[in-house]
C-alpha positions as a printed NumPy array, in Angstrom:
array([[120.873,  54.676, 106.296],
       [119.559,  51.352, 105.056],
       [117.412,  50.984, 101.972],
       [114.409,  49.932, 104.064],
       [114.581,  53.057, 106.236],
       [114.986,  55.232, 103.162],
       [111.881,  53.67 , 101.632],
       [109.895,  54.378, 104.795],
       [111.077,  58.005, 104.726],
       [109.845,  58.221, 101.14 ],
       [106.571,  56.487, 101.995],
       [105.634,  59.047, 104.667],
       [105.37 ,  62.122, 102.38 ],
       [103.839,  60.105,  99.553],
       [101.143,  58.681, 101.821],
       [100.611,  62.09 , 103.451],
       [100.091,  63.783, 100.073],
       [ 97.732,  61.035,  98.914],
       [ 95.593,  61.332, 102.06 ],
       [ 95.614,  65.134, 101.973],
       [ 94.684,  65.117,  98.297],
       [ 91.778,  62.772,  98.959],
       [ 90.588,  64.97 , 101.827],
       [ 90.675,  68.069,  99.624],
       [ 88.694,  66.345,  96.865],
       [ 85.998,  65.212,  99.294],
       [ 85.805,  68.553, 101.109],
       [ 87.054,  67.166, 104.43 ],
       [ 89.532,  68.896, 106.717],
       [ 92.941,  67.615, 105.638],
       [ 94.652,  67.992, 109.067],
       [ 91.956,  65.933, 110.763],
       [ 91.988,  63.176, 108.146],
       [ 95.797,  63.026, 108.23 ],
       [ 95.881,  62.609, 112.011],
       [ 93.307,  59.817, 111.884],
       [ 95.159,  58.138, 109.015],
       [ 98.46 ,  58.305, 110.91 ],
       [ 96.754,  56.877, 113.975],
       [ 95.396,  53.947, 111.969],
       [ 98.666,  53.266, 110.135],
       [100.618,  53.165, 113.414],
       [ 98.799,  49.901, 114.256],
       [ 99.492,  48.211, 110.91 ],
       [101.917,  45.282, 111.434],
       [105.39 ,  46.021, 110.133],
       [105.115,  49.8  , 110.293],
       [108.052,  51.147, 112.335],
       [107.688,  53.619, 115.165],
       [108.298,  57.15 , 113.898],
       [109.764,  59.463, 116.519],
       [109.044,  63.161, 116.099],
       [112.381,  64.833, 116.881],
       [111.686,  68.29 , 118.355],
       [114.741,  69.91 , 116.758],
       [113.626,  68.691, 113.336],
       [110.155,  70.168, 113.801],
       [111.275,  73.459, 115.331],
       [114.116,  74.102, 112.88 ],
       [112.723,  72.593, 109.645],
       [108.916,  72.539, 109.727],
       [107.979,  75.485, 111.925],
       [109.942,  78.394, 110.318],
       [108.523,  78.131, 106.769],
       [104.974,  77.463, 108.02 ],
       [105.054,  80.512, 110.291],
       [106.779,  82.646, 107.671],
       [104.184,  81.943, 104.98 ],
       [101.323,  82.577, 107.421],
       [102.902,  85.916, 108.364],
       [103.628,  86.733, 104.71 ],
       [ 99.95 ,  86.315, 103.82 ],
       [ 98.679,  88.242, 106.835],
       [ 97.492,  91.823, 106.68 ],
       [ 99.773,  94.031, 108.773],
       [ 97.159,  96.839, 109.046],
       [ 94.487,  94.362, 110.197],
       [ 96.849,  92.863, 112.758],
       [ 97.671,  96.337, 114.082],
       [ 93.996,  97.225, 114.286],
       [ 93.313,  94.095, 116.341],
       [ 96.604,  94.196, 118.242],
       [ 95.013,  94.448, 121.683],
       [ 92.791,  91.427, 121.11 ],
       [ 95.626,  89.403, 119.586],
       [ 97.901,  90.308, 122.506],
       [ 95.284,  89.211, 125.014],
       [ 94.947,  85.876, 123.189],
       [ 98.574,  85.151, 122.315],
       [100.065,  86.224, 125.659],
       [ 97.352,  86.38 , 128.311],
       [ 95.432,  83.29 , 127.225],
       [ 98.579,  81.183, 126.79 ],
       [ 99.821,  82.023, 130.296],
       [ 96.35 ,  81.517, 131.785],
       [ 96.054,  78.101, 130.115],
       [ 99.53 ,  77.153, 131.325],
       [ 98.578,  77.811, 134.943],
       [ 95.073,  76.312, 134.653],
       [ 96.267,  73.052, 133.116],
       [ 99.307,  72.935, 135.393],
       [ 97.322,  73.208, 138.621],
       [ 94.696,  70.761, 137.331],
       [ 97.288,  68.149, 136.302],
       [ 99.14 ,  68.497, 139.615],
       [ 95.89 ,  67.987, 141.517],
       [ 94.64 ,  65.109, 139.352],
       [ 97.747,  62.971, 138.782],
       [ 99.31 ,  61.542, 141.951],
       [103.029,  62.187, 142.22 ],
       [103.243,  64.707, 139.393],
       [105.266,  67.689, 140.712],
       [103.858,  71.173, 140.194],
       [106.839,  72.253, 138.06 ],
       [106.389,  69.25 , 135.755],
       [102.65 ,  69.961, 135.589],
       [103.433,  73.532, 134.481],
       [105.628,  72.053, 131.745],
       [102.553,  70.177, 130.529],
       [100.479,  73.354, 130.745],
       [102.973,  75.316, 128.639],
       [103.127,  72.478, 126.103],
       [ 99.355,  72.331, 125.456],
       [ 98.754,  76.081, 125.819],
       [ 99.331,  77.314, 122.212],
       [ 96.544,  76.557, 119.719],
       [ 97.597,  75.698, 116.196],
       [ 95.224,  77.696, 114.033],
       [ 96.108,  75.979, 110.728],
       [ 92.966,  73.848, 110.778],
       [ 90.782,  76.554, 112.313],
       [ 91.863,  79.247, 109.863],
       [ 91.411,  76.975, 106.85 ],
       [ 87.84 ,  76.247, 107.933],
       [ 87.235,  79.914, 108.77 ],
       [ 88.343,  81.048, 105.341],
       [ 86.379,  78.32 , 103.581],
       [ 83.168,  79.15 , 105.453],
       [ 83.643,  82.907, 105.221],
       [ 84.012,  84.004, 108.843],
       [ 84.077,  87.76 , 109.433],
       [ 87.49 ,  89.287, 108.768],
       [ 87.943,  90.361, 112.381],
       [ 87.501,  86.818, 113.719],
       [ 89.834,  85.363, 111.094],
       [ 92.422,  88.077, 111.761],
       [ 92.394,  87.333, 115.489],
       [ 92.803,  83.592, 114.844],
       [ 95.692,  84.2  , 112.442],
       [ 97.375,  86.74 , 114.721],
       [ 97.011,  84.477, 117.735],
       [ 98.574,  81.541, 115.874],
       [101.496,  83.723, 114.753],
       [102.463,  85.039, 118.178],
       [101.272,  82.481, 120.73 ],
       [104.058,  80.006, 119.942],
       [106.652,  82.508, 121.172],
       [104.824,  82.91 , 124.482],
       [104.291,  79.174, 124.94 ],
       [107.86 ,  78.142, 124.06 ],
       [109.27 ,  80.773, 126.422],
       [106.943,  79.627, 129.22 ],
       [107.968,  76.062, 128.419],
       [111.662,  76.894, 128.837],
       [110.992,  78.647, 132.131],
       [108.902,  75.744, 133.48 ],
       [111.487,  73.239, 132.26 ],
       [114.246,  75.093, 134.095],
       [112.243,  74.895, 137.299],
       [111.36 ,  71.228, 136.794],
       [114.941,  70.13 , 136.129],
       [116.199,  71.932, 139.225],
       [118.597,  74.203, 137.328],
       [117.706,  77.214, 139.47 ],
       [114.711,  79.448, 138.841],
       [112.931,  82.517, 140.19 ],
       [109.797,  84.255, 138.982],
       [111.864,  87.344, 138.159],
       [114.161,  85.204, 136.014],
       [111.144,  83.88 , 134.136],
       [109.725,  87.339, 133.416],
       [113.146,  88.595, 132.356],
       [113.679,  85.636, 130.024],
       [110.264,  86.13 , 128.46 ],
       [110.801,  89.843, 127.842],
       [114.296,  89.303, 126.455],
       [113.151,  86.487, 124.153],
       [110.231,  88.495, 122.782],
       [112.133,  91.772, 122.367],
       [115.167,  89.99 , 120.939],
       [113.04 ,  88.106, 118.428],
       [111.35 ,  91.311, 117.278],
       [114.742,  93.018, 116.96 ],
       [116.199,  90.176, 114.87 ],
       [113.116,  90.159, 112.623],
       [113.323,  93.911, 112.055],
       [117.076,  93.649, 111.534],
       [116.687,  91.031, 108.786],
       [113.533,  92.277, 107.064],
       [114.713,  95.557, 105.436],
       [118.038,  94.258, 104.007],
       [116.363,  91.117, 102.668],
       [113.696,  93.255, 101.004],
       [116.392,  95.57 ,  99.586],
       [118.228,  92.538,  98.176],
       [115.064,  91.052,  96.655],
       [114.134,  94.246,  94.849],
       [117.593,  94.531,  93.256],
       [118.247,  90.987,  92.1  ],
       [115.913,  91.249,  89.085],
       [115.683,  87.462,  88.977],
       [112.436,  85.777,  90.102],
       [114.171,  82.546,  91.099],
       [116.835,  84.321,  93.14 ],
       [114.269,  86.605,  94.775],
       [112.165,  83.655,  95.88 ],
       [115.332,  81.86 ,  96.977],
       [116.013,  84.761,  99.346],
       [112.453,  84.491, 100.674],
       [112.927,  80.759, 101.262],
       [116.13 ,  81.35 , 103.228],
       [114.595,  84.164, 105.314],
       [112.613,  82.055, 107.85 ],
       [115.514,  79.699, 108.547],
       [117.959,  82.592, 108.872],
       [115.676,  84.486, 111.231],
       [115.001,  81.462, 113.417],
       [118.636,  80.381, 113.662],
       [120.007,  83.868, 114.314],
       [117.44 ,  84.563, 117.04 ],
       [117.864,  81.2  , 118.751],
       [121.66 ,  81.565, 118.679],
       [121.373,  84.642, 120.93 ],
       [118.66 ,  82.976, 123.091],
       [115.923,  85.179, 121.627],
       [112.613,  83.929, 120.23 ],
       [113.098,  82.408, 116.799],
       [109.329,  82.36 , 116.36 ],
       [109.072,  86.13 , 116.844],
       [111.965,  86.718, 114.445],
       [110.31 ,  84.625, 111.722],
       [106.911,  86.239, 112.205],
       [108.208,  89.825, 112.22 ],
       [110.417,  89.34 , 109.16 ],
       [107.563,  87.553, 107.361],
       [105.125,  90.365, 108.132],
       [107.614,  92.971, 106.873],
       [108.497,  91.15 , 103.663],
       [104.863,  90.245, 102.964],
       [103.771,  93.843, 103.475],
       [106.391,  94.991, 100.943],
       [105.834,  92.11 ,  98.49 ],
       [103.889,  94.385,  96.146],
       [107.162,  96.116,  95.266],
       [108.522,  92.919,  93.681],
       [108.037,  92.008,  90.039],
       [104.906,  90.325,  88.714],
       [106.706,  87.116,  87.744],
       [108.371,  86.979,  91.159],
       [104.979,  87.097,  92.849],
       [103.489,  84.449,  90.53 ],
       [106.392,  82.073,  91.096],
       [106.463,  82.776,  94.83 ],
       [102.759,  82.177,  95.38 ],
       [102.892,  78.809,  93.615],
       [106.103,  77.765,  95.35 ],
       [104.933,  78.628,  98.855],
       [101.528,  77.022,  98.407],
       [103.134,  73.73 ,  97.34 ],
       [105.786,  73.891, 100.087],
       [103.289,  74.59 , 102.858],
       [100.896,  71.922, 101.557],
       [103.648,  69.274, 101.664],
       [104.984,  70.323, 105.085],
       [101.537,  70.487, 106.686],
       [100.547,  67.13 , 105.224],
       [103.683,  65.396, 106.5  ],
       [103.599,  66.967, 109.939],
       [ 99.944,  66.15 , 110.651],
       [100.507,  62.569, 109.518],
       [103.477,  62.346, 111.897],
       [101.248,  63.518, 114.737],
       [ 99.007,  60.503, 114.233],
       [101.989,  58.164, 113.962],
       [103.19 ,  59.104, 117.473],
       [100.513,  57.143, 119.308],
       [102.244,  53.772, 119.51 ],
       [105.515,  54.794, 121.202],
       [103.662,  57.166, 123.533],
       [101.266,  54.421, 124.66 ],
       [104.198,  52.112, 125.33 ],
       [105.596,  54.689, 127.755],
       [102.461,  54.791, 129.933],
       [101.69 ,  51.066, 129.87 ],
       [102.288,  50.886, 133.633],
       [ 99.077,  52.82 , 134.332],
       [ 95.548,  51.474, 134.023],
       [ 93.595,  52.28 , 130.872],
       [ 90.588,  53.617, 132.795],
       [ 92.832,  55.775, 134.961],
       [ 94.669,  57.23 , 131.952],
       [ 91.412,  57.877, 130.106],
       [ 89.962,  59.8  , 133.04 ],
       [ 93.073,  61.943, 133.471],
       [ 93.327,  62.65 , 129.74 ],
       [ 89.643,  63.597, 129.479],
       [ 89.921,  65.931, 132.471],
       [ 93.034,  67.697, 131.122],
       [ 91.404,  68.029, 127.715],
       [ 88.312,  69.538, 129.347],
       [ 90.389,  72.027, 131.376],
       [ 92.304,  73.047, 128.232],
       [ 89.083,  73.736, 126.328],
       [ 87.316,  75.388, 129.272],
       [ 90.249,  77.708, 129.982],
       [ 89.797,  79.289, 126.56 ],
       [ 86.11 ,  79.986, 127.206],
       [ 86.836,  81.317, 130.688],
       [ 89.415,  83.721, 129.255],
       [ 87.726,  84.85 , 126.027],
       [ 84.307,  85.854, 127.339],
       [ 85.416,  88.1  , 130.238],
       [ 88.374,  89.469, 128.262],
       [ 86.033,  90.751, 125.561],
       [ 84.563,  93.187, 128.103],
       [ 87.889,  94.766, 129.062],
       [ 88.687,  98.342, 127.949],
       [ 90.197,  98.69 , 124.46 ],
       [ 88.943,  95.216, 123.561],
       [ 87.852,  95.403, 120.855],
       [ 89.614,  98.533, 119.568],
       [ 87.751, 101.467, 118.044],
       [ 84.598, 100.557, 119.927],
       [ 83.57 ,  97.666, 117.687],
       [ 81.401,  95.212, 119.621],
       [ 82.298,  91.534, 119.697],
       [ 79.07 ,  89.572, 119.926],
       [ 78.638,  86.387, 121.88 ],
       [ 78.476,  84.363, 118.668],
       [ 81.924,  85.526, 117.54 ],
       [ 83.3  ,  84.94 , 121.044],
       [ 81.89 ,  81.403, 121.005],
       [ 83.577,  80.715, 117.661],
       [ 86.88 ,  82.126, 118.956],
       [ 86.594,  80.019, 122.095],
       [ 85.938,  76.786, 120.201],
       [ 88.714,  77.399, 117.636],
       [ 91.452,  76.157, 119.98 ],
       [ 92.816,  73.158, 118.101],
       [ 96.338,  72.141, 119.141],
       [ 99.008,  70.91 , 116.747],
       [102.628,  70.24 , 115.963],
       [104.218,  72.879, 118.216],
       [102.721,  71.202, 121.281],
       [104.051,  67.802, 120.254],
       [107.486,  69.182, 119.393],
       [107.73 ,  70.819, 122.804],
       [106.563,  67.648, 124.563],
       [109.229,  65.529, 122.869],
       [111.825,  68.166, 123.837],
       [111.286,  67.385, 127.544],
       [114.588,  65.807, 128.703],
       [114.795,  62.276, 130.039],
       [116.659,  63.344, 133.196],
       [116.885,  66.326, 135.546],
       [120.062,  68.227, 136.416],
       [120.688,  65.671, 139.183],
       [120.648,  62.788, 136.714],
       [117.306,  61.476, 137.961],
       [114.491,  60.57 , 135.545],
       [112.38 ,  63.583, 134.609],
       [109.17 ,  63.248, 136.667],
       [106.154,  62.33 , 134.609],
       [107.782,  62.674, 131.154],
       [105.798,  59.772, 129.66 ],
       [102.571,  61.16 , 131.095],
       [103.35 ,  64.627, 129.664],
       [103.788,  63.051, 126.214],
       [100.576,  61.039, 126.583],
       [ 98.459,  63.972, 127.79 ],
       [ 99.863,  66.197, 125.056],
       [ 98.993,  63.702, 122.353],
       [ 95.491,  63.059, 123.696],
       [ 94.843,  66.797, 123.986],
       [ 96.066,  67.413, 120.425],
       [ 93.952,  64.554, 119.082],
       [ 90.944,  65.58 , 121.157],
       [ 90.977,  69.17 , 119.97 ],
       [ 91.571,  68.225, 116.329],
       [ 88.919,  65.535, 116.241],
       [ 86.23 ,  66.927, 118.543],
       [ 86.61 ,  70.67 , 118.045],
       [ 87.841,  70.384, 114.48 ],
       [ 85.016,  68.153, 113.302],
       [ 82.317,  70.272, 114.962],
       [ 83.801,  73.676, 114.114],
       [ 82.102,  74.05 , 110.681],
       [ 78.733,  72.98 , 112.111],
       [ 79.095,  75.477, 114.961],
       [ 79.812,  78.321, 112.534],
       [ 76.76 ,  77.451, 110.457],
       [ 74.552,  76.96 , 113.519],
       [ 75.48 ,  80.347, 114.984],
       [ 75.181,  82.067, 111.63 ],
       [ 78.555,  83.772, 111.963],
       [ 79.378,  84.809, 108.428],
       [ 81.05 ,  87.61 , 106.567],
       [ 78.608,  87.988, 103.666],
       [ 78.248,  91.724, 104.226],
       [ 82.031,  92.148, 104.362],
       [ 82.461,  90.199, 101.135],
       [ 79.889,  92.368,  99.358],
       [ 81.568,  95.527, 100.703],
       [ 84.935,  94.206,  99.517],
       [ 83.52 ,  93.525,  96.055],
       [ 82.106,  97.051,  95.803],
       [ 85.403,  98.54 ,  97.018],
       [ 87.349,  96.407,  94.538],
       [ 85.066,  97.486,  91.707],
       [ 85.599, 101.139,  92.614],
       [ 89.369, 100.699,  92.768],
       [ 89.381,  98.816,  89.446],
       [ 87.366, 101.626,  87.898],
       [ 89.79 , 104.289,  89.161],
       [ 92.836, 102.272,  88.093],
       [ 91.451, 101.699,  84.603],
       [ 90.632, 105.4  ,  84.287],
       [ 94.229, 106.245,  85.229],
       [ 95.503, 103.745,  82.653],
       [ 93.356, 105.318,  79.927],
       [ 94.536, 108.817,  80.883],
       [ 98.13 , 107.647,  80.708],
       [ 97.47 , 106.035,  77.32 ],
       [ 96.063, 109.33 ,  76.051],
       [ 99.197, 111.138,  77.246],
       [101.491, 108.645,  75.541],
       [ 99.598, 108.632,  72.234],
       [ 99.059, 112.375,  71.99 ],
       [100.782, 113.753,  68.873],
       [102.084, 110.266,  68.031],
       [100.707, 109.823,  64.528],
       [103.089, 106.969,  63.699],
       [101.504, 104.58 ,  66.19 ],
       [ 99.448, 101.672,  64.899],
       [ 95.802, 102.595,  65.636],
       [ 94.887,  98.914,  66.11 ],
       [ 97.437,  98.632,  68.944],
       [ 96.056, 101.746,  70.631],
       [ 92.488, 100.526,  70.263],
       [ 93.391,  97.107,  71.678],
       [ 94.997,  98.732,  74.733],
       [ 91.973, 100.952,  75.2  ],
       [ 89.648,  97.936,  75.008],
       [ 91.685,  96.05 ,  77.612],
       [ 91.456,  98.983,  80.018],
       [ 87.702,  99.255,  79.513],
       [ 87.355,  95.503,  80.006],
       [ 89.209,  95.714,  83.328],
       [ 87.072,  98.674,  84.39 ],
       [ 83.804,  96.829,  83.772],
       [ 84.644,  93.314,  84.941],
       [ 84.634,  94.062,  88.699],
       [ 81.196,  95.67 ,  88.49 ],
       [ 79.857,  92.749,  86.494],
       [ 81.349,  90.317,  89.024],
       [ 78.92 ,  91.706,  91.602],
       [ 76.186,  90.04 ,  89.608],
       [ 77.912,  86.663,  89.808],
       [ 78.657,  86.48 ,  86.081],
       [ 75.016,  86.765,  85.023],
       [ 72.841,  89.702,  84.178],
       [ 69.079,  90.186,  84.297],
       [ 67.055,  87.046,  83.645],
       [ 70.186,  84.918,  84.057],
       [ 71.863,  86.144,  80.875],
       [ 75.637,  85.771,  80.69 ],
       [ 77.432,  89.112,  81.021],
       [ 80.004,  90.09 ,  78.347],
       [ 83.083,  89.487,  80.504],
       [ 81.873,  86.001,  81.497],
       [ 81.326,  85.244,  77.81 ],
       [ 84.799,  86.55 ,  77.032],
       [ 86.42 ,  84.35 ,  79.679],
       [ 84.549,  81.233,  78.574],
       [ 85.366,  81.68 ,  74.901],
       [ 88.972,  82.711,  75.552],
       [ 89.586,  79.59 ,  77.673],
       [ 88.38 ,  77.445,  74.776],
       [ 90.68 ,  79.336,  72.409],
       [ 93.638,  78.838,  74.752],
       [ 92.896,  75.111,  74.971],
       [ 92.898,  74.915,  71.165],
       [ 96.235,  76.734,  71.024],
       [ 97.75 ,  74.322,  73.543],
       [ 96.665,  71.328,  71.493],
       [ 98.402,  72.769,  68.431],
       [101.635,  73.404,  70.314],
       [101.589,  69.935,  71.898],
       [100.986,  68.299,  68.512],
       [103.842,  70.33 ,  67.013],
       [106.143,  69.112,  69.804],
       [105.065,  65.502,  69.35 ],
       [105.731,  65.806,  65.598],
       [109.154,  67.336,  66.414],
       [108.354,  70.592,  64.602],
       [109.209,  72.54 ,  67.786],
       [111.537,  71.731,  70.666],
       [110.441,  71.154,  74.271],
       [112.153,  74.404,  75.251],
       [109.939,  76.287,  72.826],
       [106.882,  74.414,  74.109],
       [107.683,  75.339,  77.717],
       [108.003,  79.011,  76.815],
       [104.744,  79.292,  74.851],
       [102.781,  77.219,  77.369],
       [104.001,  79.531,  80.139],
       [102.579,  82.518,  78.262],
       [ 99.25 ,  80.761,  77.763],
       [ 99.183,  79.68 ,  81.413],
       [ 99.73 ,  83.25 ,  82.599],
       [ 96.828,  84.451,  80.488],
       [ 94.551,  81.663,  81.731],
       [ 95.559,  82.41 ,  85.324],
       [ 94.49 ,  86.007,  84.744],
       [ 91.177,  84.785,  83.334],
       [ 90.593,  82.565,  86.374],
       [ 91.347,  85.525,  88.641],
       [ 88.717,  87.522,  86.788]])
């Protein structure tokens, strides 16, 4: 690799992080800004054409992103909403595949039905990264957020399997409907089996290593191992990653405290970098894709792209509203109002999986002939991804606010429940302290009193948090005062340690150790 190419490879993540950082500071949606920035940069003279290799995306980017999303998800909440998630991640994906396929075949002259179904499978799975980030920031009800997260975890498996089936038919390699159903069931069941096969032994290994770095190293290897093992037996790598991530995330509380602290920081940084790079690459794909469809008129292409985008968006509305009235949806008799259904319907932004699948379409069929409509499939995929990210993504926050779909009541209920649990936990800690100090006259009474004060502080802080850190007449509550003063004390301690290092009275190794202890305490204060 030449030096120039290496510099461009370095420039992509650096520019992506700079743009994403600016978007975060200004409160804008980072995925949307990154796509627009990539789009603009692709027209700058001298910038090379970046090709998004599907294998690189599916084997490098997708596994860790899916794994972390599954790790953070609530397994009980996903189970509770399993029927809804299944209807969205399986039923909606297949419905969108057929709707877009028939529409593209009817609209675009000469596009075979099998190739049109390839396009439908490519644009069928929404990428909920942008939607979920907005939902969490604006405080959507937990049920809506859970459905969006669950859909994004499982719909890729359905779409990629449908894509393989449609591709087999389009390339003329021999295909029947029964073969397609069988392949889908085998891929899904095989992926679940691989995920369940890997999850328990990986968890057993993590809990016995007693080394935070090694434990998080195992977690980092898990998504790649699951994906590769599943794909090697022609099962769904996506399902394997999701299932293993859900299992390990559900059991993460059994790991050590330091392991969890290190893991949370590591995964947040990793996912931030991967998402930033991949959304920038989406925007950079425009130039080579436009070159491929230069033989068609601009007005003609615009009309086709707008129609396919409209069918993609409309298919979600057509599916979501009637499906909400089916039996067992929602479970346990909870009613899904029209406002929540509207939000779910509009939260259908597409992303990197669609583009990766589009670029995986072969150049030729099994007969050696050019694959029919490949350039158009790439173009329509890119315009649909950009359309959903820019139009739906930019209007999604306004829609949530306009409809008044919020989870304020849930957040208050959560705060009350947390306060009750904190109270019970602190009471148990005090009881245990009494047991340990009973008939122990040689213990330092100051140590015992300090431990008792810490337990009381933890018991009271959750209740005081319900008041937002202030008491009657806006007075600062004791725990808020404690946090404010303790942060100032920690800052003073850091300055002393840094000055001692600069004056060579302590070594950098000592500085790292003491700063880590202060950082852990400040992190606990920020959590309070």
